[in-house]
């Protein structure tokens, strides 16, 4: 596998400060440190051309993992191998093949047009003029960059800036992409565009991509496989569908009725989630979905029936709820 | 090597373009450079109002020192100050990550990424003052003196670079290091006058710990044939040692750097 992570750990010493001036004074003279386990023993492997979504609440350890994979942080324990390299050695041969995009930080110079930063990157990555032109043309076409390249970056909108950031990060045609919240703060149309671009880049160059995002739509649109981490621990690694099946063993059946039906009659099919006039939502056990739908069709005055997975947001929220429960349980246990 | 020369060209082009965005800066600051040069000369004349020598140096000889002081102020302001400012921003915003994930020597990038073009005026002004003082004394340096002067200019450049690099390295741990720069300038101010003006502990401090003497006094002495050969030798050894030491410090700092806001 081109990307393998085994028992990776990162503990940060974080200094503790009591609130208020006296606390600040105390910590000025004597700092107390405590280890925070940002990443705590996670292992996974990713194949060439895969797009994997990294999910987890804030502070789960997603960014820390990406930083270790891109060689910015030294692991406290365990190891990471990417394309046959150990990232934290930061070998130029490795750095030339990977890229890191951080939605919250920008590499483009604020005062100059993006094109200027591109030229710096061309020199740093030693891209030949011919290849530079070819890649830039492709990126310009895919991202609609033409009207943006010669404007000063500070005059671009957030979404336009993100497009240019992506282009700056991809000029050297990296094989491995670490995208940390690439769509953060963007409006829905721009999110969709960025998403389509990532999918297209993946298809054209068979690039391996790890993506973190707060927007579930990014993940459902791009990633067949997700890795869920919370409190630095790996909670799930597998397909998005399976995650839904495992965490939410129910399907949502939406029924449009021709006439009003009493709530009590509906109870026999499944848990009634919502009744609004003649449209009803029922939560039905996954394994009995077809059997129950058949009964509904036979027994009720039906206009329309749709069967859906519950929204992925809810599924993920439940993963974290469960994670929090286990976490608290372990914590409570440790206190004894 | 070729890659880095090319990069240097691109970085400087980049900086110049950026400065041209704010054009008014150029004129005001060129004016300030010339103003400070004259101010330095006037304060030197005040020192010499009631005596012929200061620390054994004549007025014209002190002007050579002052010229070097101005020249290296220009070097620091043009080449090093903007980089340290950027470094602080990089570390504070966590954007130094973008430098570290690129196949480029991080010390090179951090050290030479920016240039404040208009401070090159100080370098020209300093050189002009040196030339003027030499003419006033009717001195033409010999080939050997010029060679020693050239070597000591190089030593001075390296020493200044090392001091700024060390300060820049500190930003990994302390983030806001503007005060270090101010502290260094306080010591550098002493370089307006030859080191022989100072005595005892301060003199040793300014020669070996914060080697201001090697930046202004010794190159001036070399140009006027007043240099002891040992001083040249010590300078070269000191420069090479500091270069190796600060490079190690930088590597160590990068290793222990945990970027802000994870």
Coordinates of C-alpha atoms in Angstrom, one line a residue:
Chain A
X1 CA 0.0 0.0 0.0
X2 CA 1.4 3.4 -0.9
X3 CA 0.2 4.9 2.4
X4 CA 0.5 2.9 5.7
X5 CA 0.1 4.1 9.2
X6 CA 0.9 1.8 12.1
X7 CA 0.2 2.5 15.7
X8 CA 0.7 6.2 15.1
X9 CA 0.8 8.4 18.2
X10 CA 1.2 12.0 18.9
X11 CA 1.2 13.4 22.4
X12 CA 1.5 17.1 23.0
X13 CA 2.7 18.6 26.3
X14 CA 0.2 21.3 26.9
X15 CA 0.8 23.8 29.6
X16 CA -1.9 24.2 32.2
X17 CA -2.9 27.7 33.3
X18 CA -5.3 28.7 36.0
X19 CA -7.6 31.5 34.9
X20 CA -7.0 35.1 36.0
X21 CA -4.0 37.2 36.6
X22 CA -2.7 35.1 39.5
X23 CA -2.9 32.0 37.3
X24 CA -1.0 33.8 34.5
X25 CA 1.7 34.9 36.9
X26 CA 2.1 31.5 38.4
X27 CA 2.4 30.0 34.9
X28 CA 4.9 32.7 33.9
X29 CA 7.3 31.4 36.6
X30 CA 6.5 27.7 36.7
X31 CA 4.6 26.1 33.9
X32 CA 2.9 22.8 34.4
X33 CA 2.5 20.5 31.6
X34 CA 0.2 17.6 30.9
X35 CA 0.2 15.3 27.9
X36 CA -2.7 15.6 25.5
X37 CA -3.1 12.6 23.3
X38 CA -3.9 14.2 20.0
X39 CA -3.5 10.9 18.1
X40 CA -3.5 7.7 20.1
X41 CA -2.5 4.6 18.4
X42 CA -4.2 4.6 15.0
X43 CA -3.4 2.3 12.1
X44 CA -4.8 2.2 8.5
X45 CA -3.6 1.8 5.0
X46 CA -4.7 3.5 1.8
X47 CA -4.4 2.3 -1.8
X48 CA -3.4 4.3 -4.8
X49 CA -6.2 6.4 -6.2
X50 CA -8.4 6.1 -3.2
X51 CA -10.2 9.2 -1.7
X52 CA -10.6 8.7 2.0
X53 CA -12.7 11.0 4.2
X54 CA -11.4 11.8 7.6
X55 CA -14.2 12.5 10.0
X56 CA -14.2 13.6 13.6
X57 CA -15.3 16.5 15.8
X58 CA -13.0 19.4 16.4
X59 CA -9.8 18.4 18.1
X60 CA -10.3 14.7 17.3
X61 CA -6.8 14.5 15.8
X62 CA -7.5 14.8 12.1
X63 CA -5.2 17.7 11.4
X64 CA -2.5 16.3 13.6
X65 CA -2.6 13.0 11.6
X66 CA -2.4 14.9 8.3
X67 CA 0.5 16.9 9.7
X68 CA 2.4 13.8 10.6
X69 CA 1.7 12.4 7.1
X70 CA 3.0 15.5 5.5
X71 CA 6.1 15.5 7.6
X72 CA 5.3 18.6 9.7
X73 CA 5.2 16.8 13.0
X74 CA 7.3 14.0 14.4
X75 CA 5.2 11.1 15.8
X76 CA 5.5 10.3 19.5
X77 CA 5.2 6.7 18.6
X78 CA 4.4 4.3 15.8
X79 CA 5.2 5.0 12.2
X80 CA 3.9 6.3 8.9
X81 CA 5.1 5.4 5.4
X82 CA 4.0 7.2 2.4
X83 CA 5.1 6.2 -1.2
X84 CA 8.0 4.4 0.5
X85 CA 9.2 7.4 2.5
X86 CA 9.0 8.3 6.1
X87 CA 7.3 11.7 6.0
X88 CA 9.1 13.4 8.9
X89 CA 12.5 12.9 7.2
X90 CA 11.1 15.4 4.7
X91 CA 13.1 14.0 1.8
X92 CA 12.8 16.3 -1.3
X93 CA 11.8 13.2 -3.3
X94 CA 8.9 12.8 -1.1
X95 CA 7.9 16.4 -0.8
X96 CA 7.9 16.7 -4.6
X97 CA 5.1 14.1 -4.8
X98 CA 2.8 15.3 -2.1
X99 CA 0.8 18.4 -1.2
X100 CA -1.0 19.9 1.7
X101 CA -3.9 22.2 1.5
X102 CA -5.3 23.8 4.6
X103 CA -8.6 25.6 4.2
X104 CA -7.9 27.8 7.1
X105 CA -4.4 28.9 6.1
X106 CA -3.1 30.3 2.8
X107 CA 0.2 30.2 1.1
X108 CA -0.7 32.8 -1.6
X109 CA 0.8 36.2 -1.0
X110 CA -1.9 38.7 -0.1
X111 CA -0.6 41.6 -2.0
X112 CA 0.3 40.0 -5.3
X113 CA -1.6 38.1 -8.0
X114 CA -1.7 34.4 -7.5
X115 CA 0.4 33.9 -10.7
X116 CA 3.4 35.3 -8.8
X117 CA 3.2 32.7 -6.1
X118 CA 2.8 30.1 -8.9
X119 CA 6.2 31.2 -10.3
X120 CA 7.9 30.8 -6.9
X121 CA 6.4 27.3 -6.7
X122 CA 7.5 26.5 -10.2
X123 CA 11.1 27.3 -9.2
X124 CA 10.9 25.5 -5.8
X125 CA 9.5 22.3 -7.5
X126 CA 11.8 22.7 -10.5
X127 CA 9.0 22.4 -12.9
X128 CA 10.1 22.9 -16.5
X129 CA 8.5 25.8 -18.4
X130 CA 6.8 23.4 -20.8
X131 CA 5.2 21.3 -18.1
X132 CA 4.4 24.3 -16.0
X133 CA 2.4 25.8 -18.9
X134 CA 0.6 22.5 -19.6
X135 CA -0.4 22.0 -15.9
X136 CA -1.4 25.6 -15.5
X137 CA -3.6 25.4 -18.6
X138 CA -5.3 22.3 -17.3
X139 CA -5.9 23.8 -13.9
X140 CA -7.1 27.0 -15.4
X141 CA -9.6 25.1 -17.4
X142 CA -10.8 22.9 -14.6
X143 CA -11.0 25.6 -12.0
X144 CA -12.0 28.6 -14.2
X145 CA -9.0 30.5 -13.1
X146 CA -8.5 32.7 -16.2
X147 CA -10.1 35.8 -14.8
X148 CA -8.5 35.4 -11.3
X149 CA -4.8 34.8 -12.0
X150 CA -3.8 38.4 -12.5
X151 CA -5.8 39.9 -9.7
X152 CA -4.2 40.6 -6.4
X153 CA -5.2 37.9 -4.0
X154 CA -6.6 40.3 -1.5
X155 CA -9.2 41.4 -4.1
X156 CA -10.5 37.8 -4.6
X157 CA -13.5 36.3 -2.8
X158 CA -12.9 33.5 -0.4
X159 CA -14.0 30.9 -2.9
X160 CA -11.8 32.4 -5.7
X161 CA -8.9 32.4 -3.3
X162 CA -9.5 28.7 -2.5
X163 CA -9.4 27.8 -6.2
X164 CA -6.1 29.6 -6.5
X165 CA -4.8 27.9 -3.4
X166 CA -5.6 24.6 -4.8
X167 CA -3.9 25.4 -8.1
X168 CA -0.8 26.6 -6.2
X169 CA -0.7 23.4 -4.3
X170 CA -1.1 21.2 -7.4
X171 CA 1.2 22.8 -9.9
X172 CA 3.7 20.0 -9.4
X173 CA 1.1 17.4 -9.9
X174 CA 1.4 15.6 -6.6
X175 CA 0.5 11.9 -6.3
X176 CA -0.7 12.3 -2.7
X177 CA -3.0 15.0 -1.5
X178 CA -3.8 16.0 2.0
X179 CA -6.7 18.3 2.0
X180 CA -7.6 19.8 5.4
X181 CA -11.1 21.4 5.2
X182 CA -10.7 22.6 1.6
X183 CA -14.2 23.9 1.4
X184 CA -14.5 25.6 4.8
X185 CA -16.5 28.8 4.7
X186 CA -17.4 28.5 1.1
X187 CA -21.0 28.8 -0.3
X188 CA -22.8 25.8 -1.6
X189 CA -22.1 26.4 -5.3
X190 CA -18.4 26.9 -4.7
X191 CA -18.3 23.8 -2.5
X192 CA -19.8 21.8 -5.3
X193 CA -17.2 23.2 -7.8
X194 CA -14.3 22.4 -5.5
X195 CA -15.7 19.0 -4.9
X196 CA -16.0 18.3 -8.6
X197 CA -12.5 19.5 -9.2
X198 CA -11.1 17.1 -6.5
X199 CA -13.0 14.2 -8.1
X200 CA -11.7 15.1 -11.5
X201 CA -8.1 15.5 -10.3
X202 CA -8.3 12.1 -8.6
X203 CA -9.6 10.6 -11.9
X204 CA -7.1 12.1 -14.2
X205 CA -4.0 11.4 -12.1
X206 CA -5.0 8.5 -10.0
X207 CA -4.0 10.6 -7.0
X208 CA -4.4 9.3 -3.5
X209 CA -6.4 11.8 -1.4
X210 CA -7.2 12.2 2.3
X211 CA -9.8 14.8 2.9
X212 CA -11.1 16.2 6.1
X213 CA -14.3 18.2 6.1
X214 CA -17.0 19.5 8.3
X215 CA -19.4 19.3 5.5
X216 CA -20.9 15.9 5.2
X217 CA -21.8 16.6 1.5
X218 CA -18.1 16.7 0.7
X219 CA -17.6 13.3 2.2
X220 CA -20.7 11.6 0.7
X221 CA -19.9 13.1 -2.8
X222 CA -16.2 12.2 -2.8
X223 CA -15.4 9.4 -0.4
X224 CA -16.4 5.7 -0.6
X225 CA -14.4 5.1 2.4
X226 CA -14.3 7.0 5.6
X227 CA -12.1 6.9 8.7
X228 CA -13.7 8.2 11.8
X229 CA -11.5 9.4 14.7
X230 CA -12.4 10.8 18.0
X231 CA -10.2 11.8 21.0
X232 CA -7.2 10.6 18.9
X233 CA -8.6 7.0 18.6
X234 CA -9.8 5.3 15.4
X235 CA -13.5 4.6 15.8
X236 CA -14.3 3.3 12.3
X237 CA -12.6 2.5 9.0
X238 CA -14.7 1.3 6.1
X239 CA -17.3 2.2 3.6
X240 CA -19.7 5.0 4.2
X241 CA -22.7 2.7 3.5
X242 CA -21.5 0.1 6.1
X243 CA -21.0 2.8 8.6
X244 CA -24.6 3.9 8.2
X245 CA -25.8 0.3 8.4
X246 CA -23.8 -0.4 11.5
X247 CA -24.5 2.7 13.4
X248 CA -28.1 3.3 12.2
X249 CA -29.7 0.0 11.7
X250 CA -32.8 1.7 10.4
X251 CA -34.1 3.1 7.1
X252 CA -36.3 6.1 6.7
X253 CA -39.5 5.3 4.8
X254 CA -41.3 8.4 3.5
X255 CA -44.9 7.9 2.6
X256 CA -47.2 10.3 0.8
X257 CA -50.8 9.3 1.7
X258 CA -53.9 9.9 -0.4
X259 CA -56.1 10.4 2.7
X260 CA -55.4 11.1 6.4
X261 CA -54.5 8.0 8.4
X262 CA -54.6 7.8 12.2
X263 CA -51.3 7.8 14.0
X264 CA -52.1 4.7 15.9
X265 CA -52.5 2.8 12.7
X266 CA -49.1 3.8 11.5
X267 CA -47.4 2.7 14.7
X268 CA -47.6 -0.9 13.6
X269 CA -45.2 -0.4 10.7
X270 CA -42.4 1.4 12.5
X271 CA -41.5 4.3 14.7
X272 CA -43.3 7.4 13.5
X273 CA -40.8 10.3 13.2
X274 CA -43.1 12.9 11.7
X275 CA -46.6 13.4 10.6
X276 CA -47.4 16.4 8.5
X277 CA -50.8 16.4 6.9
X278 CA -50.6 13.4 4.6
X279 CA -46.9 13.0 4.5
X280 CA -45.4 10.6 7.1
X281 CA -41.9 9.5 8.0
X282 CA -41.3 6.1 9.5
X283 CA -38.1 4.6 11.0
X284 CA -38.0 0.9 10.0
X285 CA -35.5 -1.7 11.0
X286 CA -33.0 -2.2 8.1
X287 CA -33.6 -6.0 7.8
X288 CA -37.3 -5.7 7.6
X289 CA -37.5 -2.8 5.2
X290 CA -38.8 -4.6 2.2
X291 CA -41.3 -6.7 4.1
X292 CA -42.7 -3.6 5.8
X293 CA -42.8 -1.5 2.6
X294 CA -44.8 -4.3 1.0
X295 CA -47.3 -4.2 3.8
X296 CA -47.5 -0.4 3.6
X297 CA -48.2 -0.6 -0.1
X298 CA -50.8 -3.2 0.4
X299 CA -52.6 -1.8 3.4
X300 CA -52.4 2.0 3.1
X301 CA -53.8 4.5 0.5
X302 CA -50.4 5.4 -1.0
X303 CA -49.5 8.2 -3.4
X304 CA -45.7 7.7 -3.1
X305 CA -43.1 5.8 -1.1
X306 CA -39.4 6.6 -0.8
X307 CA -36.9 4.6 1.2
X308 CA -33.8 6.4 2.4
X309 CA -30.8 6.1 4.7
X310 CA -31.1 8.5 7.6
X311 CA -29.1 11.7 7.0
X312 CA -25.3 10.9 7.3
X313 CA -25.0 13.9 9.7
X314 CA -27.2 12.0 12.2
X315 CA -25.2 8.8 11.7
X316 CA -21.9 10.6 12.4
X317 CA -23.4 12.4 15.3
X318 CA -24.4 9.0 16.7
X319 CA -20.9 7.6 16.2
X320 CA -19.5 10.5 18.3
X321 CA -22.2 10.1 20.9
X322 CA -21.2 6.4 21.3
X323 CA -17.6 7.4 21.3
X324 CA -18.2 9.9 24.0
X325 CA -20.0 7.3 26.1
X326 CA -17.2 4.8 25.8
X327 CA -14.7 7.6 26.5
X328 CA -16.5 8.8 29.6
X329 CA -16.9 5.2 30.7
X330 CA -13.1 4.6 30.4
X331 CA -12.4 7.9 32.1
X332 CA -14.8 7.1 35.0
X333 CA -13.1 3.7 35.2
X334 CA -9.7 5.3 35.3
X335 CA -10.8 7.6 38.2
X336 CA -11.8 4.7 40.4
Chain B
X1 CA 23.0 25.7 -6.3
X2 CA 21.6 26.9 -9.6
X3 CA 18.1 26.3 -8.3
X4 CA 18.8 28.5 -5.3
X5 CA 20.3 31.3 -7.3
X6 CA 17.2 31.2 -9.5
X7 CA 15.0 31.2 -6.5
X8 CA 16.8 34.2 -5.0
X9 CA 16.1 36.0 -8.3
X10 CA 12.4 35.1 -8.1
X11 CA 12.1 36.0 -4.4
X12 CA 13.6 39.4 -4.9
X13 CA 11.6 40.1 -8.0
X14 CA 8.6 39.1 -5.9
X15 CA 9.6 41.5 -3.1
X16 CA 10.2 44.3 -5.4
X17 CA 6.8 43.8 -7.1
X18 CA 5.2 43.8 -3.7
X19 CA 6.9 47.0 -2.7
X20 CA 5.9 48.8 -5.9
X21 CA 2.4 48.2 -4.7
X22 CA 3.1 50.8 -2.1
X23 CA 5.0 53.4 -4.0
X24 CA 4.9 56.3 -1.5
X25 CA 7.0 54.2 0.9
X26 CA 10.0 54.3 -1.4
X27 CA 10.4 58.1 -1.5
X28 CA 9.7 58.7 2.2
X29 CA 12.2 56.0 3.2
X30 CA 14.9 57.0 0.8
X31 CA 14.6 60.5 2.3
X32 CA 14.9 59.0 5.8
X33 CA 18.0 57.1 4.9
X34 CA 19.9 60.1 3.8
X35 CA 18.6 62.1 6.7
X36 CA 20.0 59.6 9.2
X37 CA 23.3 59.5 7.5
X38 CA 23.7 63.3 7.9
X39 CA 22.5 63.1 11.4
X40 CA 25.3 60.5 12.1
X41 CA 27.9 62.8 10.5
X42 CA 26.7 65.8 12.5
X43 CA 26.8 64.0 15.8
X44 CA 30.4 62.8 15.0
X45 CA 31.4 66.4 14.3
X46 CA 30.1 67.3 17.8
X47 CA 32.3 64.7 19.3
X48 CA 35.3 66.1 17.6
X49 CA 34.5 69.8 18.4
X50 CA 36.9 69.9 21.4
X51 CA 39.4 67.1 20.5
X52 CA 41.3 65.7 17.6
X53 CA 40.9 62.0 18.2
X54 CA 38.3 59.7 19.8
X55 CA 39.7 56.3 21.0
X56 CA 42.8 57.0 19.0
X57 CA 40.8 57.6 15.7
X58 CA 40.7 60.8 13.8
X59 CA 37.5 62.4 12.5
X60 CA 37.9 61.0 8.9
X61 CA 38.7 57.5 10.3
X62 CA 35.6 57.6 12.4
X63 CA 33.7 58.5 9.2
X64 CA 34.8 55.3 7.6
X65 CA 33.5 53.4 10.7
X66 CA 30.2 55.4 10.4
X67 CA 30.1 54.6 6.7
X68 CA 30.3 50.9 7.5
X69 CA 27.7 51.3 10.2
X70 CA 25.3 52.8 7.7
X71 CA 26.2 50.2 5.0
X72 CA 25.4 47.3 7.3
X73 CA 22.3 49.0 8.7
X74 CA 21.2 48.9 5.0
X75 CA 22.1 45.3 4.7
X76 CA 20.2 44.4 7.8
X77 CA 17.1 46.5 6.9
X78 CA 17.1 45.4 3.3
X79 CA 17.8 41.7 3.7
X80 CA 17.2 40.5 7.2
X81 CA 14.6 42.6 8.9
X82 CA 11.8 41.9 6.4
X83 CA 12.5 38.2 6.7
X84 CA 12.3 38.2 10.5
X85 CA 9.1 40.1 10.3
X86 CA 7.7 37.5 7.9
X87 CA 9.0 34.6 10.0
X88 CA 7.1 36.0 13.0
X89 CA 3.9 36.1 10.9
X90 CA 4.6 32.6 9.6
X91 CA 5.0 31.1 13.0
X92 CA 2.1 33.0 14.5
X93 CA -0.3 32.0 11.7
X94 CA 1.1 28.5 11.3
X95 CA 1.8 29.2 7.6
X96 CA 5.4 28.1 8.0
X97 CA 3.9 24.7 7.4
X98 CA 3.7 25.6 3.7
X99 CA 7.5 26.2 3.6
X100 CA 8.2 22.9 5.4
X101 CA 6.2 20.8 3.1
X102 CA 8.1 22.1 0.0
X103 CA 11.3 20.6 -1.4
X104 CA 13.3 23.7 -0.5
X105 CA 15.9 24.3 2.3
X106 CA 13.8 25.9 5.0
X107 CA 16.7 28.0 6.3
X108 CA 17.3 29.4 2.9
X109 CA 13.7 30.2 2.4
X110 CA 13.2 31.8 5.7
X111 CA 16.5 33.8 5.4
X112 CA 16.2 35.2 1.9
X113 CA 12.5 35.2 1.0
X114 CA 12.0 39.0 1.4
X115 CA 13.9 42.1 0.5
X116 CA 13.1 45.7 1.3
X117 CA 14.5 47.3 -1.8
X118 CA 14.5 50.9 -0.7
X119 CA 16.9 50.2 2.2
X120 CA 19.5 49.5 -0.4
X121 CA 19.8 53.3 -0.4
X122 CA 21.6 53.0 3.0
X123 CA 24.2 50.7 1.5
X124 CA 24.9 53.2 -1.3
X125 CA 25.0 56.1 1.2
X126 CA 27.4 54.2 3.5
X127 CA 29.7 53.3 0.6
X128 CA 29.7 56.9 -0.5
X129 CA 30.6 58.1 3.0
X130 CA 33.5 55.7 3.1
X131 CA 34.8 56.8 -0.3
X132 CA 34.5 60.5 0.8
X133 CA 36.4 59.9 4.0
X134 CA 39.2 58.0 2.2
X135 CA 39.5 60.9 -0.3
X136 CA 39.5 63.5 2.5
X137 CA 42.5 61.6 4.1
X138 CA 44.2 61.2 0.7
X139 CA 44.3 57.4 1.2
X140 CA 44.4 54.9 -1.5
X141 CA 44.2 51.4 -0.1
X142 CA 46.8 48.8 -1.3
X143 CA 45.8 45.5 -2.9
X144 CA 46.5 43.7 0.3
X145 CA 44.4 46.1 2.3
X146 CA 41.5 45.8 -0.1
X147 CA 41.8 42.0 0.1
X148 CA 41.7 42.1 3.9
X149 CA 38.8 44.6 3.7
X150 CA 36.9 42.3 1.3
X151 CA 37.4 39.3 3.6
X152 CA 36.3 41.2 6.6
X153 CA 33.2 42.5 4.8
X154 CA 32.3 38.9 4.1
X155 CA 33.0 38.0 7.8
X156 CA 30.8 40.9 8.9
X157 CA 28.0 39.8 6.5
X158 CA 28.2 36.3 7.9
X159 CA 28.2 37.4 11.5
X160 CA 25.2 39.7 10.9
X161 CA 23.4 36.9 9.1
X162 CA 24.1 34.5 12.0
X163 CA 22.9 36.9 14.6
X164 CA 19.6 37.4 12.7
X165 CA 19.3 33.8 12.0
X166 CA 19.6 33.0 15.7
X167 CA 16.9 35.6 16.5
X168 CA 14.7 34.1 13.8
X169 CA 15.2 30.7 15.2
X170 CA 14.0 31.9 18.5
X171 CA 10.6 32.7 17.0
X172 CA 9.9 28.9 16.9
X173 CA 9.8 28.9 20.6
X174 CA 8.9 32.5 21.6
X175 CA 6.9 33.5 18.5
X176 CA 7.1 37.3 19.2
X177 CA 10.8 38.1 18.9
X178 CA 10.5 41.8 17.9
X179 CA 12.2 42.6 21.2
X180 CA 15.3 40.5 20.4
X181 CA 15.8 42.6 17.3
X182 CA 15.5 45.9 19.3
X183 CA 18.0 44.5 21.8
X184 CA 20.4 43.7 19.1
X185 CA 20.0 47.2 17.6
X186 CA 20.9 48.7 21.0
X187 CA 24.2 46.8 20.8
X188 CA 24.7 47.6 17.2
X189 CA 24.3 51.3 17.9
X190 CA 27.7 51.1 19.6
X191 CA 29.2 50.3 16.1
X192 CA 28.9 54.0 15.1
X193 CA 32.3 54.4 16.9
X194 CA 35.5 52.4 16.8
X195 CA 35.7 49.7 19.4
X196 CA 38.7 51.4 21.1
X197 CA 36.2 54.0 22.4
X198 CA 34.9 51.3 24.8
X199 CA 36.9 49.7 27.5
X200 CA 37.1 46.6 29.6
X201 CA 34.2 44.2 29.7
X202 CA 32.0 46.1 27.3
X203 CA 34.8 45.9 24.7
X204 CA 35.2 42.2 25.1
X205 CA 31.5 41.7 24.9
X206 CA 31.3 43.8 21.7
X207 CA 34.2 41.8 20.1
X208 CA 33.3 38.3 20.9
X209 CA 29.8 37.9 22.2
X210 CA 27.9 40.4 20.0
X211 CA 30.7 40.9 17.6
X212 CA 29.9 44.5 16.6
X213 CA 33.7 45.3 16.4
X214 CA 34.0 42.8 13.5
X215 CA 31.2 44.6 11.6
X216 CA 32.4 48.2 11.7
X217 CA 35.7 48.7 13.4
X218 CA 37.8 45.9 11.9
X219 CA 36.8 46.3 8.2
X220 CA 37.5 50.1 8.6
X221 CA 40.9 49.3 10.1
X222 CA 41.7 47.0 7.3
X223 CA 40.9 49.6 4.7
X224 CA 43.2 52.1 6.4
X225 CA 46.0 49.6 7.1
X226 CA 45.4 49.6 10.9
X227 CA 44.5 46.0 11.2
X228 CA 46.3 43.3 13.1
X229 CA 46.5 40.1 11.0
X230 CA 45.3 38.1 14.0
X231 CA 42.1 40.1 14.0
X232 CA 41.4 38.9 10.5
X233 CA 42.1 35.3 11.4
X234 CA 39.9 35.5 14.5
X235 CA 37.1 37.0 12.4
X236 CA 37.2 34.2 9.9
X237 CA 37.2 31.5 12.5
X238 CA 34.4 33.3 14.4
X239 CA 32.3 33.6 11.3
X240 CA 32.6 30.0 10.3
X241 CA 32.0 28.7 13.8
X242 CA 28.9 30.9 14.1
X243 CA 27.6 29.8 10.7
X244 CA 27.8 26.1 11.7
X245 CA 26.4 26.7 15.1
X246 CA 23.4 28.7 14.0
X247 CA 22.6 26.2 11.2
X248 CA 22.5 23.4 13.9
X249 CA 20.3 25.6 16.1
X250 CA 17.9 26.1 13.1
X251 CA 17.7 22.4 12.4
X252 CA 17.1 21.6 16.0
X253 CA 14.3 24.3 16.1
X254 CA 12.6 22.9 13.0
X255 CA 12.7 19.5 14.5
X256 CA 11.0 20.6 17.6
X257 CA 8.6 22.9 15.9
X258 CA 5.0 22.0 16.5
X259 CA 3.0 24.3 14.3
X260 CA 0.5 26.7 15.8
X261 CA -3.3 26.0 15.8
X262 CA -3.6 22.3 15.0

